[in-house]
Tab-separated table of C-alpha atoms in Angstrom:
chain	number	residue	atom	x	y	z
A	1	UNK	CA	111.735	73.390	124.359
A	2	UNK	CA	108.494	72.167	126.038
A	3	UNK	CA	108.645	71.077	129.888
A	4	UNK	CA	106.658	68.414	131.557
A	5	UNK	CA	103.634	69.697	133.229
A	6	UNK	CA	102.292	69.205	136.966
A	7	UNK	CA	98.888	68.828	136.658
A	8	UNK	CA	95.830	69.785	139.257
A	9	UNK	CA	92.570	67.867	139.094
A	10	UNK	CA	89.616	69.191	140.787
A	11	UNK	CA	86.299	67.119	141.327
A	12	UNK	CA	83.874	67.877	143.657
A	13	UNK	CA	81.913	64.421	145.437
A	14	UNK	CA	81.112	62.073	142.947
A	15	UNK	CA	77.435	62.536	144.204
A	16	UNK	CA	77.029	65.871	143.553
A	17	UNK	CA	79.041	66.217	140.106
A	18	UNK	CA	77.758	66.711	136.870
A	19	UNK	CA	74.044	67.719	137.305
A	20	UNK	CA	72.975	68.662	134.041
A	21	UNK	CA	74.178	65.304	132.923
A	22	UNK	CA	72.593	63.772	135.392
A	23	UNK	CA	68.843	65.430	134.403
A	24	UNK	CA	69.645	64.191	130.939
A	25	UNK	CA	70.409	60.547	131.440
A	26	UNK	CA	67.397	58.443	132.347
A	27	UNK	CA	69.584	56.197	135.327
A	28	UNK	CA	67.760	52.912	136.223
A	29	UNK	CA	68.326	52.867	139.699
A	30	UNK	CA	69.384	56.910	140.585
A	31	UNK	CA	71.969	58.170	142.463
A	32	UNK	CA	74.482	55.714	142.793
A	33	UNK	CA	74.258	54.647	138.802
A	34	UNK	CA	75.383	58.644	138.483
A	35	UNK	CA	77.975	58.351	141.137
A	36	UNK	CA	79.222	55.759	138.899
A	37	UNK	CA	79.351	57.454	136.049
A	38	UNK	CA	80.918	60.629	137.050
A	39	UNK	CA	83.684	58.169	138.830
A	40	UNK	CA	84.217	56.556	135.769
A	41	UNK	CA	84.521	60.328	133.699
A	42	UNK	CA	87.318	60.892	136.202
A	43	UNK	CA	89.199	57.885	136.007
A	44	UNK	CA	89.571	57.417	132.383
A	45	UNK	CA	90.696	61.019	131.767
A	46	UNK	CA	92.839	60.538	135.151
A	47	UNK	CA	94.333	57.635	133.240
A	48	UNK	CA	94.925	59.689	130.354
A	49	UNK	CA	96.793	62.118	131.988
A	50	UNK	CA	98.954	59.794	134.102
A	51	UNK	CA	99.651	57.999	130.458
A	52	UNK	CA	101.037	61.029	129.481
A	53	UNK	CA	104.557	61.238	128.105
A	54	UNK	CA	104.565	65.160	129.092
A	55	UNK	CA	103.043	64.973	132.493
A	56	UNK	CA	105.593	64.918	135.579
A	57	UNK	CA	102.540	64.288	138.590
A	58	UNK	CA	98.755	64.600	138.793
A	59	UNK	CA	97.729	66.368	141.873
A	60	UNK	CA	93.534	65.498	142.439
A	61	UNK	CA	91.870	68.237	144.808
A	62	UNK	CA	89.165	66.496	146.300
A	63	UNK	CA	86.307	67.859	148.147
A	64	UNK	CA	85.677	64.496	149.604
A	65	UNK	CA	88.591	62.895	149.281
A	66	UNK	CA	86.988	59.690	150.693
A	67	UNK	CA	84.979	59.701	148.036
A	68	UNK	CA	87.562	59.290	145.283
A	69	UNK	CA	89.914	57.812	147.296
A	70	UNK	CA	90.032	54.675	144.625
A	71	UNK	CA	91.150	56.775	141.739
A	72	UNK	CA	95.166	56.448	144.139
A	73	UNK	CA	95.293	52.989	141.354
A	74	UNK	CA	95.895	55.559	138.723
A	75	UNK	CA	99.278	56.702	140.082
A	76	UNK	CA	97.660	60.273	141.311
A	77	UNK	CA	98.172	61.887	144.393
A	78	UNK	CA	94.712	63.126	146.402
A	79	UNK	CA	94.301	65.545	148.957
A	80	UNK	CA	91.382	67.120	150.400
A	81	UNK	CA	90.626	70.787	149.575
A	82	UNK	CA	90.893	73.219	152.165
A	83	UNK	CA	90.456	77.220	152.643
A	84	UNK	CA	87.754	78.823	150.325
A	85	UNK	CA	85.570	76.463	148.412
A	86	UNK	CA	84.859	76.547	144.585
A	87	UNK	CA	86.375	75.466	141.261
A	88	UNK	CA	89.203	78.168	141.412
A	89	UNK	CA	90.149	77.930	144.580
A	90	UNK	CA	91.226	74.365	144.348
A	91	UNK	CA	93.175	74.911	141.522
A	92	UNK	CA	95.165	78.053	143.323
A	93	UNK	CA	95.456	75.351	146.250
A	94	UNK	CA	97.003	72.510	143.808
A	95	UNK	CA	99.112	74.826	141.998
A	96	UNK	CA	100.286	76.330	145.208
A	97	UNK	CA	101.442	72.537	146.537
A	98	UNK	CA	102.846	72.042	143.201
A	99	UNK	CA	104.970	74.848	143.508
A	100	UNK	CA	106.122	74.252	146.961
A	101	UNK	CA	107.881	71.218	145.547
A	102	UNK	CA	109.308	72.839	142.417
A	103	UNK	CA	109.384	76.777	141.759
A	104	UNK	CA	109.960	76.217	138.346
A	105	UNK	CA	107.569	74.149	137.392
A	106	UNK	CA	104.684	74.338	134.598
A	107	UNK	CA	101.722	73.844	136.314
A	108	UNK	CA	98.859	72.879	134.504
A	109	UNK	CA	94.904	72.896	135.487
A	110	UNK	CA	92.753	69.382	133.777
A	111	UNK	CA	89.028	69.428	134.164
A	112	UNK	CA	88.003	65.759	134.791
A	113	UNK	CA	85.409	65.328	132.685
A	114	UNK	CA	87.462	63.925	129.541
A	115	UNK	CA	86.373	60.288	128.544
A	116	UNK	CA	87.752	60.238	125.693
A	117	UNK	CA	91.175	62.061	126.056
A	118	UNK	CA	94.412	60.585	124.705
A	119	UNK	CA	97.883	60.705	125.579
A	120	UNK	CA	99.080	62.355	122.528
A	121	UNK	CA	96.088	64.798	122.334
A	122	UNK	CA	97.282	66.286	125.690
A	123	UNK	CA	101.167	65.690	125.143
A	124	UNK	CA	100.132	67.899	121.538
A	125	UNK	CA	98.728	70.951	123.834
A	126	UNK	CA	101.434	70.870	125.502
A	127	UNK	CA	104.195	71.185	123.120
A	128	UNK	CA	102.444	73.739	121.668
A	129	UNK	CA	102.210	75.812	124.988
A	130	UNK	CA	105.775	75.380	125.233
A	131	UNK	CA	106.968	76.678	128.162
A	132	UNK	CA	103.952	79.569	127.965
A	133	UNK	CA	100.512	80.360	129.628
A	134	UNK	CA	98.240	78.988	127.973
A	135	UNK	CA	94.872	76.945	127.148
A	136	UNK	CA	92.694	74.497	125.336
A	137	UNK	CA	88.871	75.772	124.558
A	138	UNK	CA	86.457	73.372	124.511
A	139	UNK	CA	84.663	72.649	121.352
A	140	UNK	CA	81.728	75.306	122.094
A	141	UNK	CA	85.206	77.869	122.070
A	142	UNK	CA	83.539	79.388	125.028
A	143	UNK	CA	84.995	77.126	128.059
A	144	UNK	CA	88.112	75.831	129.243
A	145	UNK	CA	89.618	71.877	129.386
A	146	UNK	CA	93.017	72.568	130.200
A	147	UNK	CA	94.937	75.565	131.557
A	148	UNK	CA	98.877	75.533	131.742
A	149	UNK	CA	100.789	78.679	133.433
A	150	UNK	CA	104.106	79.666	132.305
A	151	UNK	CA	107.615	77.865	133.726
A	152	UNK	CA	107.519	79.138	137.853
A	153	UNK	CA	104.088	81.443	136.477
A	154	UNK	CA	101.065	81.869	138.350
A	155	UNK	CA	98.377	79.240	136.873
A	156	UNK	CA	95.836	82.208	137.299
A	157	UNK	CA	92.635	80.022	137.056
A	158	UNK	CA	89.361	81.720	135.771
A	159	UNK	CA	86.997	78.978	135.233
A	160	UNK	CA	83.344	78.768	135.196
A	161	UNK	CA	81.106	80.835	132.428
A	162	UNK	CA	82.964	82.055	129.248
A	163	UNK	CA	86.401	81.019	130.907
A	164	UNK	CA	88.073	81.060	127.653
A	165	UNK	CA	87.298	84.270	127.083
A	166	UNK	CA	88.411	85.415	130.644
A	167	UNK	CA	91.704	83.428	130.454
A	168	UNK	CA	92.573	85.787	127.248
A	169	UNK	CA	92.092	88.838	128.832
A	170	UNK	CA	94.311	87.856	131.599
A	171	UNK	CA	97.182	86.954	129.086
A	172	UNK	CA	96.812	83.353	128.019
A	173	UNK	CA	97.612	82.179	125.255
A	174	UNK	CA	94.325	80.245	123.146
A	175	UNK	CA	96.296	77.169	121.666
A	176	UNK	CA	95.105	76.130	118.309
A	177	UNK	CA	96.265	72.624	118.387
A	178	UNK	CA	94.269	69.903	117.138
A	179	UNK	CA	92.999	67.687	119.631
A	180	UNK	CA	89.592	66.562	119.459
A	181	UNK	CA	89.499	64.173	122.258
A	182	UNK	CA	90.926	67.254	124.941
A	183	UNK	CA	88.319	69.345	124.130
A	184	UNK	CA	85.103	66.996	124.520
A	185	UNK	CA	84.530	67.504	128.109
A	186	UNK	CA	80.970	65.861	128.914
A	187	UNK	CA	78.450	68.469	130.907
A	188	UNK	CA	74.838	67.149	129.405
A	189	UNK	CA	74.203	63.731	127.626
A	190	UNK	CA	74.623	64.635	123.977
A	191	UNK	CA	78.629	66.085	125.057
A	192	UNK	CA	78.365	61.974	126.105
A	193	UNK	CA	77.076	60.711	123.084
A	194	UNK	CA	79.885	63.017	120.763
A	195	UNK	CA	82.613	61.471	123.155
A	196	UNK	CA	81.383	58.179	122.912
A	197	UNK	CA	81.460	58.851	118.991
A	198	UNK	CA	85.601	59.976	119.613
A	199	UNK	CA	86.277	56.556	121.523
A	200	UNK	CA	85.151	56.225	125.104
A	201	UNK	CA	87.726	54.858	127.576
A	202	UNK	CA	87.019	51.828	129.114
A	203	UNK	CA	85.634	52.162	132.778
A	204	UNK	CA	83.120	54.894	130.802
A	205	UNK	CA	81.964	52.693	128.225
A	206	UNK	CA	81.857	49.658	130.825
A	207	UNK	CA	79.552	52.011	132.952
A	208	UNK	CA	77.408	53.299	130.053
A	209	UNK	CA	76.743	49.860	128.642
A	210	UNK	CA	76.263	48.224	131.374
A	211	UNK	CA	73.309	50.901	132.828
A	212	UNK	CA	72.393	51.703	128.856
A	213	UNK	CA	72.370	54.847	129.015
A	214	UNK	CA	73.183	55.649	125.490
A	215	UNK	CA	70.642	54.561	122.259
């Protein structure tokens, strides 16, 4: 039988998030049209997550917790990463809080960078984990949207380059699930125009129309 899931968030300062995307985009007035947008990335899949029939709590590791601190209206919990910096290390971090609270938990690892991600797309990944380590590729097969560790497992994080191919040879299981709109994480503006093809949610589409950003 499938558990719910604790999930860990990482994002790094709004400001300094997503730069490919951001040499991609042609923003009218700079920075803080970015900011915007990589706010609005994290909220709707923050919103997806917290819609989730499957998902217990969502745990957001924040670099600059200030910076996100608005994203609390979703019904997740932020603190502010401590101890060695980097993507991996603030997912051993969450997990490790997680834990602390329940030792038996499934802890899960969500990049935030899922505009389009449904409820049922994630609930689907995790019933088919059930109960085991394992993750969702994104569409390239090469990275990594979401990472679940075993019932009271380590979550074992190996993100970055060719994570999917890292998080097999440390045991994980690759789910083969369907679930279009949990593998379309945005990194450069044409992942943006496929997820706006999938069904944006709304504080993304509100930014991107309102800046027109997309043709």
């Amino acid at each position: 039988m499938a558990v719910d899931v604790d999930l860990v968030v990482p994002l790094k300062p709004p400001r300094a998030g997503k730069s490919r995307l951001r040499g991609g985009l042609g923003y009218p007035s700079g920075d803080g049209d970015h900011e915007a947008l990589v706010l609005a990335l994290a909220a709707d899949t923050l919103a997806a997550a917290t819609g989730s029939r499957r998902v217990r709590r969502v745990l957001v590791v924040a670099s600059d917790p200030a910076a996100v601190v608005g994203l609390r209206e979703l019904g997740v919990e932020i603190v502010a990463e401590n101890g060695p910096r980097g993507l991996n290390a603030a997912l051993r971090q969450g997990a490790r809080e997680l834990r602390r609270d329940d030792p038996h938990a499934v802890i899960g690892a969500l990049q935030a960078d899922l505009p389009s991600l449904l409820p049922d797309d994630l609930d689907a990944a995790i019933a088919e984990a059930d109960g085991r380590r394992a993750f969702t590729a994104d569409r390239q097969g090469t990275g990594t949207t979401l990472l679940l560790s075993s019932a009271g497992g380590g979550l074992e994080p190996r993100f970055g380059e060719g994570s999917a191919s890292a998080h097999v040879a440390s045991g994980a299981v690759a789910l083969d699930v369907t679930a279009p709109s949990l593998r379309s994480d945005v990194d450069t503006a044409d992942d943006l125009v496929l997820a706006r093809n999938l069904g944006l949610g709304p504080r993304t589409a509100a930014v991107v129309g309102e800046l027109c950003l997309l043709g």
